Amino acid sequence: MYNSPRGTTDILPADQAYWRYVEQKAARVCQLFGYQRIDLPIFEDTGLFIKGTGETTDIVQKEMYTFQDLGDNSLTLKPEGTPSVCRAYLEHGMQNLPQPVKLYYFSPIFRYERPQAGRYRQHHQFGIEALGEADAAIDAEVINLAWQFLGSLGIKRFNLFINSIGCPQCRPTYHKALREYYAGHVEKLCADCKVRLERNVLRLLDCKQPGCQAVAAEAPKSIDYLCLECDEHFQKLKNYLGLVGIPFTVNTQLVRGLDYYARTVFEIQPEEEKSQSTLIGGGRYDGLIETIGGKPTPGIGFGCGFERIILNLKKEGIVVAPVPSPQVFIAFLGDNARTEAIKLASSLRNADIGAVVTTSPKSLKAQLRQANNLGIPKAVIIGEDEVKAGVVVLRDMATSQQSTVKPADLPGLLR
RNA sequence: GUGGGUGUAGCCCAGUGGUUAAGGCGUCAGGUUGUGGCCCUGAAGAUCGAGGGUUCAAUCCCCUCCACCCACCCCA
């Protein structure tokens, strides 16, 4: 016996309605905002992530599924979507398209992590990216799209948090201030944070240890150190969000784990926050495309985990429409009827009507039970008498009403 | 990677150091001759997560491993 690999799950027929629902809502909201679908490979050259995602990130340092293929190339199963999209943007000369280029994707994502509720080694993301536009209006649009998406799913309680972490011009000043501040409080920090102080000061801000939180609460805030341009950008973003009526909270301790973020970062959380609860996370990555070999090009986007969305749909008791059943079940009695049943099913399908026939002969009782269990609304019954008369019996499963009809009339009656 | 909890049929679960491991849901089949959903009856389905150990004997005790859940970490 084999099990699915650790941290992976099978998406069974019983759950498909949720997946299709989320996918359809996502595609619809993207269409409403003018974002176009792009599908990308699930593995990429390892270097793309080392450079793009960033060498110091946890993702690159300890979570990638990296392997050599038979041609001795180092490949990596996508640990996130953004670098792939940027690679495709460059590879296909999308700088020459009207800017911004607005894309969305669905992709499995692979990270070697310890599985937990809402955290998997293979999960599925819906993501969008807007490339080639620096104006804060696009930041607001991306956030707006995320907001509308959650709303369209019927999820009621969620909150938006935003922050600005500055740009390469102003961030050094802030980092310096942060380091100086923390230098005075080293003794109060947890072991992890002492390491972070050396490696990635920003991360100190979102440590969950009570001692560290107390220190972080008093720490200098990035928004107080923004350069003129970054500050203006952040003010504009807030204005645009107000314009479309999206409530937000500025969380000055919001930092994201990827190296490439600049200026805007944001997260959407369900109201009752738990440890693996972030529904949507994103931000601006103006340096990324240059890092992977393009001309300096601004970009912003977000990622959204299907599994967590569906967890919340279920938690909020949102009922989704089931994947529709075929319209008709064809029951037969005897070999001659069987022949007719198979031919009839085929011709109904050609007329775009879903039809199911029992594959091995069974009692009529068993066949109707099967129809019932499949949720099929109509049954056609063919016995020897019907074959002789060239008719069939049409039964409505909900009302139990039956009538004798000509096979040729069925498409009209069933459609 | 660290710590804690759990692991009995497809699902939910009872149970015991020793003859055929209980029940519910679901599945399948019957309840007379060609009719589903309710009800009744019956059947199939479990090497009691895996491996090792203790014991005359282990699903139950011990160890290891694996998986899932929870927290840390990280993130979607």
Short mmCIF file of C-alpha atoms (C1' of nucleotides) in Angstrom, two decimals:
data_model
loop_
_atom_site.label_atom_id
_atom_site.label_comp_id
_atom_site.label_asym_id
_atom_site.label_seq_id
_atom_site.Cartn_x
_atom_site.Cartn_y
_atom_site.Cartn_z
CA MET A 1 0.00 0.00 0.00
CA TYR A 2 1.18 3.43 -0.84
CA ASN A 3 -0.02 6.73 0.55
CA SER A 4 0.21 10.08 -1.11
CA PRO A 5 3.52 11.73 -0.23
CA ARG A 6 3.62 13.66 3.02
CA GLY A 7 1.97 17.03 2.82
CA THR A 8 0.09 16.25 -0.38
CA THR A 9 -3.61 15.51 -0.73
CA ASP A 10 -5.91 13.99 -3.27
CA ILE A 11 -8.71 16.28 -4.36
CA LEU A 12 -11.57 13.82 -4.45
CA PRO A 13 -14.78 14.09 -6.48
CA ALA A 14 -16.67 15.05 -3.32
CA ASP A 15 -14.53 18.17 -3.00
CA GLN A 16 -14.39 19.19 -6.64
CA ALA A 17 -17.38 21.50 -6.38
CA TYR A 18 -15.37 23.77 -4.06
CA TRP A 19 -12.36 23.80 -6.33
CA ARG A 20 -14.35 24.58 -9.43
CA TYR A 21 -16.25 27.27 -7.56
CA VAL A 22 -13.11 29.04 -6.40
CA GLU A 23 -11.50 28.75 -9.80
CA GLN A 24 -14.54 30.15 -11.57
CA LYS A 25 -14.86 33.09 -9.19
CA ALA A 26 -11.16 33.86 -9.58
CA ALA A 27 -11.31 33.72 -13.36
CA ARG A 28 -14.40 35.91 -13.37
CA VAL A 29 -13.00 38.64 -11.17
CA CYS A 30 -9.81 38.66 -13.26
CA GLN A 31 -11.86 39.05 -16.37
CA LEU A 32 -13.71 41.97 -14.77
CA PHE A 33 -10.40 43.70 -14.05
CA GLY A 34 -8.82 42.87 -17.41
CA TYR A 35 -6.26 40.33 -16.22
CA GLN A 36 -5.36 37.55 -18.66
CA ARG A 37 -4.63 33.96 -17.83
CA ILE A 38 -1.15 32.55 -18.21
CA ASP A 39 -0.11 28.94 -17.57
CA LEU A 40 3.49 28.21 -16.77
CA PRO A 41 5.60 25.10 -16.20
CA ILE A 42 5.55 23.66 -12.71
CA PHE A 43 9.34 23.53 -12.61
CA GLU A 44 11.89 26.12 -13.58
CA ASP A 45 15.62 26.53 -13.69
CA THR A 46 16.77 26.53 -10.07
CA GLY A 47 18.68 29.75 -10.59
CA LEU A 48 15.46 31.64 -11.27
CA PHE A 49 14.35 31.17 -7.68
CA ILE A 50 17.75 31.59 -6.10
CA LYS A 51 18.09 34.95 -7.81
CA GLY A 52 14.46 35.93 -7.96
CA THR A 53 13.05 34.79 -4.65
CA GLY A 54 16.29 35.58 -2.90
CA GLU A 55 19.18 33.62 -1.49
CA THR A 56 18.53 34.57 2.12
CA THR A 57 14.87 33.56 2.18
CA ASP A 58 13.71 30.47 4.04
CA ILE A 59 12.07 29.29 0.84
CA VAL A 60 15.35 29.09 -1.02
CA GLN A 61 17.47 28.02 1.91
CA LYS A 62 15.47 25.08 3.14
CA GLU A 63 12.20 24.51 1.35
CA MET A 64 12.83 23.88 -2.34
CA TYR A 65 12.26 20.63 -4.18
CA THR A 66 15.35 20.76 -6.34
CA PHE A 67 16.52 17.92 -8.57
CA GLN A 68 18.87 17.15 -11.44
CA ASP A 69 17.23 15.92 -14.60
CA LEU A 70 18.82 13.38 -16.92
CA GLY A 71 20.45 16.17 -18.89
CA ASP A 72 22.16 17.34 -15.69
CA ASN A 73 20.13 20.53 -15.39
CA SER A 74 19.22 21.74 -11.92
CA LEU A 75 15.46 22.24 -11.81
CA THR A 76 13.14 23.24 -8.99
CA LEU A 77 9.45 22.61 -8.47
CA LYS A 78 7.91 26.07 -8.21
CA PRO A 79 8.02 27.30 -4.61
CA GLU A 80 6.14 30.45 -5.61
CA GLY A 81 4.64 31.93 -8.74
CA THR A 82 6.03 35.42 -9.21
CA PRO A 83 9.50 34.68 -10.60
CA SER A 84 8.00 32.39 -13.25
CA VAL A 85 5.65 35.08 -14.43
CA CYS A 86 8.48 37.59 -14.60
CA ARG A 87 10.61 35.11 -16.53
CA ALA A 88 7.79 34.62 -19.03
CA TYR A 89 7.34 38.39 -19.29
CA LEU A 90 10.97 38.77 -20.30
CA GLU A 91 11.19 35.65 -22.42
CA HIS A 92 8.22 36.65 -24.55
CA GLY A 93 9.10 40.30 -24.89
CA MET A 94 6.07 41.50 -22.99
CA GLN A 95 7.89 44.78 -22.33
CA ASN A 96 6.79 45.58 -25.86
CA LEU A 97 3.13 45.14 -25.09
CA PRO A 98 1.08 48.03 -23.78
CA GLN A 99 1.96 48.40 -20.08
CA PRO A 100 0.98 47.35 -17.54
CA VAL A 101 0.76 43.69 -18.49
CA LYS A 102 -1.84 42.11 -16.24
CA LEU A 103 -1.74 38.37 -15.74
CA TYR A 104 -3.24 35.71 -13.54
CA TYR A 105 -2.43 32.06 -13.01
CA PHE A 106 -3.35 28.90 -11.19
CA SER A 107 -0.45 26.77 -10.14
CA PRO A 108 0.55 24.05 -7.74
CA ILE A 109 3.26 25.29 -5.38
CA PHE A 110 5.86 23.09 -3.70
CA ARG A 111 7.62 23.78 -0.43
CA TYR A 112 9.32 21.29 1.80
CA GLU A 113 7.70 22.28 5.09
CA ARG A 114 6.26 20.46 8.05
CA PRO A 115 2.60 19.93 7.17
CA GLN A 116 -0.09 21.41 9.37
CA ALA A 117 -3.68 22.50 8.99
CA GLY A 118 -3.67 24.98 6.12
CA ARG A 119 -0.09 24.16 5.19
CA TYR A 120 0.96 21.57 2.67
CA ARG A 121 4.03 20.53 0.75
CA GLN A 122 2.04 20.83 -2.44
CA HIS A 123 -0.58 23.52 -2.33
CA HIS A 124 -2.41 25.43 -5.03
CA GLN A 125 -2.32 29.11 -5.65
CA PHE A 126 -4.31 31.58 -7.59
CA GLY A 127 -2.08 34.57 -8.22
CA ILE A 128 -2.04 37.76 -10.22
CA GLU A 129 0.79 40.02 -11.35
CA ALA A 130 0.69 43.51 -12.86
CA LEU A 131 3.96 44.30 -14.58
CA GLY A 132 5.32 47.58 -15.93
CA GLU A 133 3.39 50.08 -13.83
CA ALA A 134 4.74 51.96 -10.80
CA ASP A 135 1.76 54.17 -10.00
CA ALA A 136 0.02 53.47 -6.71
CA ALA A 137 -3.25 53.17 -8.60
CA ILE A 138 -2.20 49.71 -9.72
CA ASP A 139 -1.36 48.74 -6.13
CA ALA A 140 -4.89 49.70 -5.19
CA GLU A 141 -6.27 47.82 -8.17
CA VAL A 142 -4.45 44.63 -7.25
CA ILE A 143 -5.68 44.87 -3.67
CA ASN A 144 -9.14 45.71 -4.91
CA LEU A 145 -9.16 42.61 -7.09
CA ALA A 146 -8.16 40.47 -4.11
CA TRP A 147 -10.90 42.08 -2.05
CA GLN A 148 -13.58 41.60 -4.68
CA PHE A 149 -12.49 38.01 -5.17
CA LEU A 150 -13.04 37.14 -1.52
CA GLY A 151 -16.32 39.01 -1.54
CA SER A 152 -17.55 37.18 -4.62
CA LEU A 153 -16.88 33.87 -2.89
CA GLY A 154 -19.28 34.84 -0.16
CA ILE A 155 -16.63 34.95 2.57
CA LYS A 156 -17.83 37.53 5.07
CA ARG A 157 -15.21 38.25 7.66
CA PHE A 158 -11.76 39.25 6.50
CA ASN A 159 -9.42 42.16 7.10
CA LEU A 160 -6.85 43.92 4.97
CA PHE A 161 -3.50 44.97 6.41
CA ILE A 162 -1.09 47.15 4.48
CA ASN A 163 2.34 48.58 5.05
CA SER A 164 5.15 50.19 3.08
CA ILE A 165 8.67 48.91 3.57
CA GLY A 166 10.34 51.56 1.43
CA CYS A 167 12.67 51.25 -1.51
CA PRO A 168 16.41 50.68 -1.99
CA GLN A 169 16.92 54.45 -1.54
CA CYS A 170 15.26 54.90 1.82
CA ARG A 171 15.40 51.42 3.28
CA PRO A 172 19.08 51.53 4.32
CA THR A 173 18.34 54.48 6.60
CA TYR A 174 15.46 52.61 8.14
CA HIS A 175 17.41 49.41 8.55
CA LYS A 176 20.13 51.36 10.25
CA ALA A 177 17.67 52.92 12.67
CA LEU A 178 16.13 49.52 13.31
CA ARG A 179 19.48 47.91 13.95
CA GLU A 180 20.51 50.66 16.31
CA TYR A 181 17.25 50.37 18.20
CA TYR A 182 17.51 46.60 18.50
CA ALA A 183 21.15 46.80 19.51
CA GLY A 184 19.91 48.38 22.71
CA HIS A 185 17.49 45.51 23.41
CA VAL A 186 19.43 42.41 22.41
CA GLU A 187 19.13 40.81 25.83
CA LYS A 188 15.33 40.76 25.60
CA LEU A 189 15.23 38.91 22.27
CA CYS A 190 14.67 35.23 21.62
CA ALA A 191 17.46 33.14 20.13
CA ASP A 192 15.96 33.23 16.64
CA CYS A 193 15.73 36.98 16.73
CA LYS A 194 19.35 37.34 17.67
CA VAL A 195 20.17 35.56 14.41
CA ARG A 196 17.69 37.66 12.49
CA LEU A 197 19.37 40.79 13.77
CA GLU A 198 22.41 39.79 11.71
CA ARG A 199 20.63 38.42 8.68
CA ASN A 200 17.33 40.16 8.13
CA VAL A 201 16.41 42.93 10.54
CA LEU A 202 12.95 43.40 9.09
CA ARG A 203 11.88 39.97 10.20
CA LEU A 204 12.41 40.95 13.83
CA LEU A 205 9.20 42.90 13.62
CA ASP A 206 6.86 39.97 13.20
CA CYS A 207 8.33 37.58 15.75
CA LYS A 208 5.51 36.12 17.85
CA GLN A 209 7.48 35.72 21.09
CA PRO A 210 5.92 37.99 23.75
CA GLY A 211 9.28 39.42 24.73
CA CYS A 212 10.16 40.24 21.15
CA GLN A 213 6.72 41.63 20.49
CA ALA A 214 7.11 44.10 23.30
CA VAL A 215 10.39 45.25 21.80
CA ALA A 216 8.94 45.34 18.28
CA ALA A 217 5.99 47.44 19.41
CA GLU A 218 8.31 50.31 20.29
CA ALA A 219 10.60 49.85 17.30
CA PRO A 220 11.04 52.50 14.61
CA LYS A 221 8.43 52.18 11.89
CA SER A 222 9.30 51.91 8.24
CA ILE A 223 6.61 54.39 7.29
CA ASP A 224 8.40 57.07 9.35
CA TYR A 225 11.55 56.60 7.29
CA LEU A 226 10.13 56.59 3.77
CA CYS A 227 11.73 58.83 1.21
CA LEU A 228 9.56 61.49 -0.39
CA GLU A 229 8.61 59.29 -3.34
CA CYS A 230 7.80 56.24 -1.24
CA ASP A 231 5.80 58.28 1.22
CA GLU A 232 3.82 59.88 -1.57
CA HIS A 233 3.24 56.46 -3.12
CA PHE A 234 1.91 55.10 0.16
CA GLN A 235 -0.38 58.11 0.68
CA LYS A 236 -1.76 57.68 -2.82
CA LEU A 237 -2.39 54.01 -2.22
CA LYS A 238 -4.40 54.81 0.87
CA ASN A 239 -6.38 57.43 -1.03
CA TYR A 240 -7.16 55.05 -3.87
CA LEU A 241 -8.28 52.37 -1.46
CA GLY A 242 -10.57 54.92 0.17
CA LEU A 243 -11.91 55.84 -3.23
CA VAL A 244 -13.16 52.30 -3.87
CA GLY A 245 -14.32 51.90 -0.30
CA ILE A 246 -11.94 49.22 0.88
CA PRO A 247 -11.29 49.36 4.62
CA PHE A 248 -7.68 48.75 5.65
CA THR A 249 -5.46 48.79 8.68
CA VAL A 250 -1.90 50.01 8.46
CA ASN A 251 0.16 47.40 10.24
CA THR A 252 3.67 48.78 10.61
CA GLN A 253 4.89 45.36 11.70
CA LEU A 254 3.74 43.67 8.51
CA VAL A 255 6.80 42.34 6.74
CA ARG A 256 6.87 39.67 4.10
CA GLY A 257 9.31 36.84 3.80
CA LEU A 258 10.60 37.44 0.30
CA ASP A 259 13.61 39.54 -0.48
CA TYR A 260 12.20 41.28 -3.49
CA TYR A 261 9.41 43.25 -1.89
CA ALA A 262 9.59 47.03 -1.97
CA ARG A 263 7.10 49.71 -0.96
CA THR A 264 3.65 48.17 -0.74
CA VAL A 265 3.14 44.92 1.16
CA PHE A 266 -0.27 43.60 2.15
CA GLU A 267 -2.08 40.64 3.63
CA ILE A 268 -5.68 39.63 3.95
CA GLN A 269 -6.58 37.64 7.05
CA PRO A 270 -9.82 36.02 8.11
CA GLU A 271 -11.30 37.74 11.15
CA GLU A 272 -10.34 35.01 13.57
CA GLU A 273 -6.65 34.81 12.91
CA LYS A 274 -4.90 31.55 13.50
CA SER A 275 -1.38 30.53 12.74
CA GLN A 276 -1.87 29.37 9.14
CA SER A 277 -4.62 31.75 8.28
CA THR A 278 -3.35 34.27 5.75
CA LEU A 279 -5.67 34.03 2.77
CA ILE A 280 -3.90 36.40 0.43
CA GLY A 281 -0.44 37.90 0.64
CA GLY A 282 1.31 40.15 -1.79
CA GLY A 283 3.29 43.23 -2.50
CA ARG A 284 5.35 45.28 -4.88
CA TYR A 285 8.60 43.93 -6.31
CA ASP A 286 10.12 46.70 -8.39
CA GLY A 287 13.62 45.20 -8.40
CA LEU A 288 12.79 41.63 -9.28
CA ILE A 289 12.78 41.78 -13.06
CA GLU A 290 16.10 43.56 -13.11
CA THR A 291 17.52 40.92 -10.76
CA ILE A 292 16.66 38.14 -13.16
CA GLY A 293 18.16 39.93 -16.13
CA GLY A 294 15.62 42.43 -17.48
CA LYS A 295 15.52 46.18 -17.56
CA PRO A 296 14.26 47.80 -14.35
CA THR A 297 10.52 47.12 -14.42
CA PRO A 298 8.04 47.68 -11.63
CA GLY A 299 5.62 44.96 -10.63
CA ILE A 300 3.07 44.04 -8.02
CA GLY A 301 0.96 40.99 -7.32
CA PHE A 302 -0.40 38.55 -4.80
CA GLY A 303 -0.74 34.86 -4.12
CA CYS A 304 -3.77 33.15 -2.69
CA GLY A 305 -3.97 29.58 -1.43
CA PHE A 306 -6.92 27.50 -2.64
CA GLU A 307 -6.75 25.16 0.34
CA ARG A 308 -7.11 27.98 2.84
CA ILE A 309 -9.90 29.60 0.88
CA ILE A 310 -11.84 26.35 0.83
CA LEU A 311 -11.17 25.85 4.54
CA ASN A 312 -12.81 29.22 5.13
CA LEU A 313 -15.73 28.54 2.81
CA LYS A 314 -16.49 25.43 4.81
CA LYS A 315 -15.97 27.17 8.12
CA GLU A 316 -18.42 29.89 7.15
CA GLY A 317 -20.89 27.28 5.97
CA ILE A 318 -20.95 28.53 2.39
CA VAL A 319 -22.70 26.00 0.19
CA VAL A 320 -21.51 25.72 -3.39
CA ALA A 321 -23.46 24.36 -6.31
CA PRO A 322 -22.64 20.71 -6.95
CA VAL A 323 -20.99 19.69 -10.18
CA PRO A 324 -24.03 18.89 -12.35
CA SER A 325 -25.03 15.24 -12.89
CA PRO A 326 -25.91 13.83 -16.29
CA GLN A 327 -29.54 14.53 -17.18
CA VAL A 328 -30.72 10.99 -17.71
CA PHE A 329 -30.16 7.43 -16.55
CA ILE A 330 -31.05 4.69 -19.00
CA ALA A 331 -32.26 1.48 -17.41
CA PHE A 332 -32.76 -1.67 -19.47
CA LEU A 333 -34.13 -5.18 -19.05
CA GLY A 334 -32.86 -7.93 -21.30
CA ASP A 335 -30.28 -8.15 -24.06
CA ASN A 336 -32.33 -6.53 -26.79
CA ALA A 337 -33.11 -3.60 -24.53
CA ARG A 338 -29.47 -3.35 -23.63
CA THR A 339 -28.56 -2.87 -27.25
CA GLU A 340 -31.18 -0.14 -27.55
CA ALA A 341 -29.98 1.48 -24.32
CA ILE A 342 -26.39 1.71 -25.49
CA LYS A 343 -27.43 3.18 -28.83
CA LEU A 344 -29.81 5.62 -27.19
CA ALA A 345 -27.21 6.84 -24.69
CA SER A 346 -24.81 7.46 -27.50
CA SER A 347 -27.27 9.47 -29.55
CA LEU A 348 -28.33 11.53 -26.53
CA ARG A 349 -24.73 12.44 -25.78
CA ASN A 350 -24.31 13.46 -29.40
CA ALA A 351 -27.25 15.79 -28.78
CA ASP A 352 -25.32 17.21 -25.77
CA ILE A 353 -27.39 15.43 -23.16
CA GLY A 354 -25.57 13.59 -20.40
CA ALA A 355 -26.62 9.95 -20.23
CA VAL A 356 -25.53 7.04 -18.04
CA VAL A 357 -26.21 3.35 -18.67
CA THR A 358 -25.52 0.52 -16.24
CA THR A 359 -22.56 -1.43 -17.53
CA SER A 360 -23.48 -4.86 -16.16
CA PRO A 361 -27.12 -6.03 -16.25
CA LYS A 362 -28.93 -5.50 -12.94
CA SER A 363 -32.44 -5.58 -11.66
CA LEU A 364 -34.53 -2.55 -12.50
CA LYS A 365 -34.67 -1.83 -8.81
CA ALA A 366 -30.90 -1.71 -8.62
CA GLN A 367 -30.68 0.47 -11.70
CA LEU A 368 -33.12 3.03 -10.36
CA ARG A 369 -31.32 3.03 -7.05
CA GLN A 370 -28.15 3.82 -8.91
CA ALA A 371 -29.88 6.68 -10.72
CA ASN A 372 -31.11 7.98 -7.41
CA ASN A 373 -27.67 7.83 -5.80
CA LEU A 374 -26.14 9.66 -8.72
CA GLY A 375 -28.68 12.44 -8.35
CA ILE A 376 -29.88 12.03 -11.92
CA PRO A 377 -33.25 13.74 -12.41
CA LYS A 378 -34.76 11.55 -15.17
CA ALA A 379 -34.70 7.87 -15.96
CA VAL A 380 -35.47 6.14 -19.22
CA ILE A 381 -36.69 2.55 -18.91
CA ILE A 382 -36.44 0.11 -21.79
CA GLY A 383 -37.76 -3.45 -21.54
CA GLU A 384 -38.65 -6.06 -24.14
CA ASP A 385 -42.14 -4.58 -24.59
CA GLU A 386 -40.74 -1.14 -25.32
CA VAL A 387 -38.22 -2.55 -27.78
CA LYS A 388 -41.04 -4.27 -29.69
CA ALA A 389 -43.18 -1.15 -29.70
CA GLY A 390 -40.26 1.15 -30.54
CA VAL A 391 -40.91 3.37 -27.51
CA VAL A 392 -39.32 4.07 -24.13
CA VAL A 393 -40.66 4.97 -20.68
CA LEU A 394 -39.52 8.33 -19.33
CA ARG A 395 -39.63 8.68 -15.54
CA ASP A 396 -39.23 11.83 -13.52
CA MET A 397 -37.28 10.83 -10.43
CA ALA A 398 -38.59 13.63 -8.26
CA THR A 399 -42.30 13.23 -8.99
CA SER A 400 -42.34 9.54 -10.04
CA GLN A 401 -44.43 10.55 -13.07
CA GLN A 402 -43.94 8.28 -16.06
CA SER A 403 -44.88 8.52 -19.70
CA THR A 404 -44.31 6.49 -22.81
CA VAL A 405 -42.48 8.44 -25.49
CA LYS A 406 -40.70 7.96 -28.77
CA PRO A 407 -36.89 7.86 -28.51
CA ALA A 408 -36.68 10.60 -31.14
CA ASP A 409 -38.57 12.96 -28.85
CA LEU A 410 -36.19 12.49 -25.92
CA PRO A 411 -33.70 15.28 -26.71
CA GLY A 412 -36.51 17.81 -26.70
CA LEU A 413 -37.99 16.46 -23.49
CA LEU A 414 -34.70 16.29 -21.62
CA ARG A 415 -33.03 19.51 -22.62
"C1'" G B 1 14.04 21.47 11.91
"C1'" U B 2 11.82 21.46 17.53
"C1'" G B 3 7.93 20.12 21.13
"C1'" G B 4 2.93 17.87 22.32
"C1'" G B 5 -1.37 14.73 20.84
"C1'" U B 6 -3.54 10.87 17.84
"C1'" G B 7 -3.59 6.26 14.57
"C1'" U B 8 -9.36 0.00 15.11
"C1'" A B 9 -13.40 -1.72 7.97
"C1'" G B 10 -14.54 3.73 2.56
"C1'" C B 11 -16.30 7.29 6.83
"C1'" C B 12 -17.56 8.00 12.33
"C1'" C B 13 -16.23 5.14 16.31
"C1'" A B 14 -16.83 0.89 20.91
"C1'" G B 15 -13.68 -2.54 23.06
"C1'" U B 16 -10.26 -6.41 25.60
"C1'" G B 17 -3.25 -9.49 27.76
"C1'" G B 18 -6.21 -15.20 25.62
"C1'" U B 19 -12.24 -18.94 21.85
"C1'" U B 20 -15.54 -16.03 15.49
"C1'" A B 21 -12.98 -7.36 17.41
"C1'" A B 22 -19.06 -4.56 18.62
"C1'" G B 23 -22.16 -0.63 16.62
"C1'" G B 24 -23.70 3.53 13.29
"C1'" C B 25 -23.21 5.76 8.26
"C1'" G B 26 -22.14 4.29 3.46
"C1'" U B 27 -21.91 0.13 -0.28
"C1'" C B 28 -24.24 -4.32 -2.36
"C1'" A B 29 -28.45 -7.73 -2.39
"C1'" G B 30 -33.37 -9.25 -1.08
"C1'" G B 31 -38.68 -7.95 0.89
"C1'" U B 32 -42.35 -12.76 -5.46
"C1'" U B 33 -43.36 -11.88 -11.55
"C1'" G B 34 -40.27 -4.78 -14.91
"C1'" U B 35 -39.58 0.57 -10.81
"C1'" G B 36 -35.45 4.47 -6.74
"C1'" G B 37 -35.77 7.72 -2.31
"C1'" C B 38 -38.73 5.74 3.90
"C1'" C B 39 -38.90 1.00 6.55
"C1'" C B 40 -37.41 -4.27 7.43
"C1'" U B 41 -33.89 -8.38 6.53
"C1'" G B 42 -29.28 -10.10 4.93
"C1'" A B 43 -24.24 -9.80 2.88
"C1'" A B 44 -19.52 -8.03 1.75
"C1'" G B 45 -15.78 -5.15 3.99
"C1'" A B 46 -10.36 -4.86 9.42
"C1'" U B 47 -3.24 -8.70 8.28
"C1'" C B 48 -6.77 -3.50 14.91
"C1'" G B 49 -0.87 2.52 10.84
"C1'" A B 50 4.16 -0.38 9.79
"C1'" G B 51 8.34 -3.08 11.81
"C1'" G B 52 10.60 -5.11 16.04
"C1'" G B 53 10.51 -6.60 21.29
"C1'" U B 54 8.34 -8.53 26.18
"C1'" U B 55 5.00 -12.79 27.07
"C1'" C B 56 2.78 -19.52 26.84
"C1'" A B 57 -0.36 -15.60 24.32
"C1'" A B 58 -0.82 -9.00 22.05
"C1'" U B 59 -5.05 -4.79 18.63
"C1'" C B 60 -4.33 -3.79 24.00
"C1'" C B 61 2.51 -3.39 27.44
"C1'" C B 62 7.63 -1.43 25.53
"C1'" C B 63 10.84 0.55 21.45
"C1'" U B 64 11.58 2.39 16.49
"C1'" C B 65 9.51 4.22 12.15
"C1'" C B 66 5.54 6.37 9.27
"C1'" A B 67 1.25 9.42 8.76
"C1'" C B 68 -2.24 12.96 10.47
"C1'" C B 69 -3.56 16.95 14.02
"C1'" C B 70 -1.80 21.12 17.27
"C1'" A B 71 2.02 24.75 18.64
"C1'" C B 72 6.88 26.92 17.26
"C1'" C B 73 9.08 28.29 12.67
"C1'" C B 74 7.60 29.88 7.96
"C1'" C B 75 3.90 31.21 4.77
"C1'" A B 76 -0.83 30.79 0.77
#
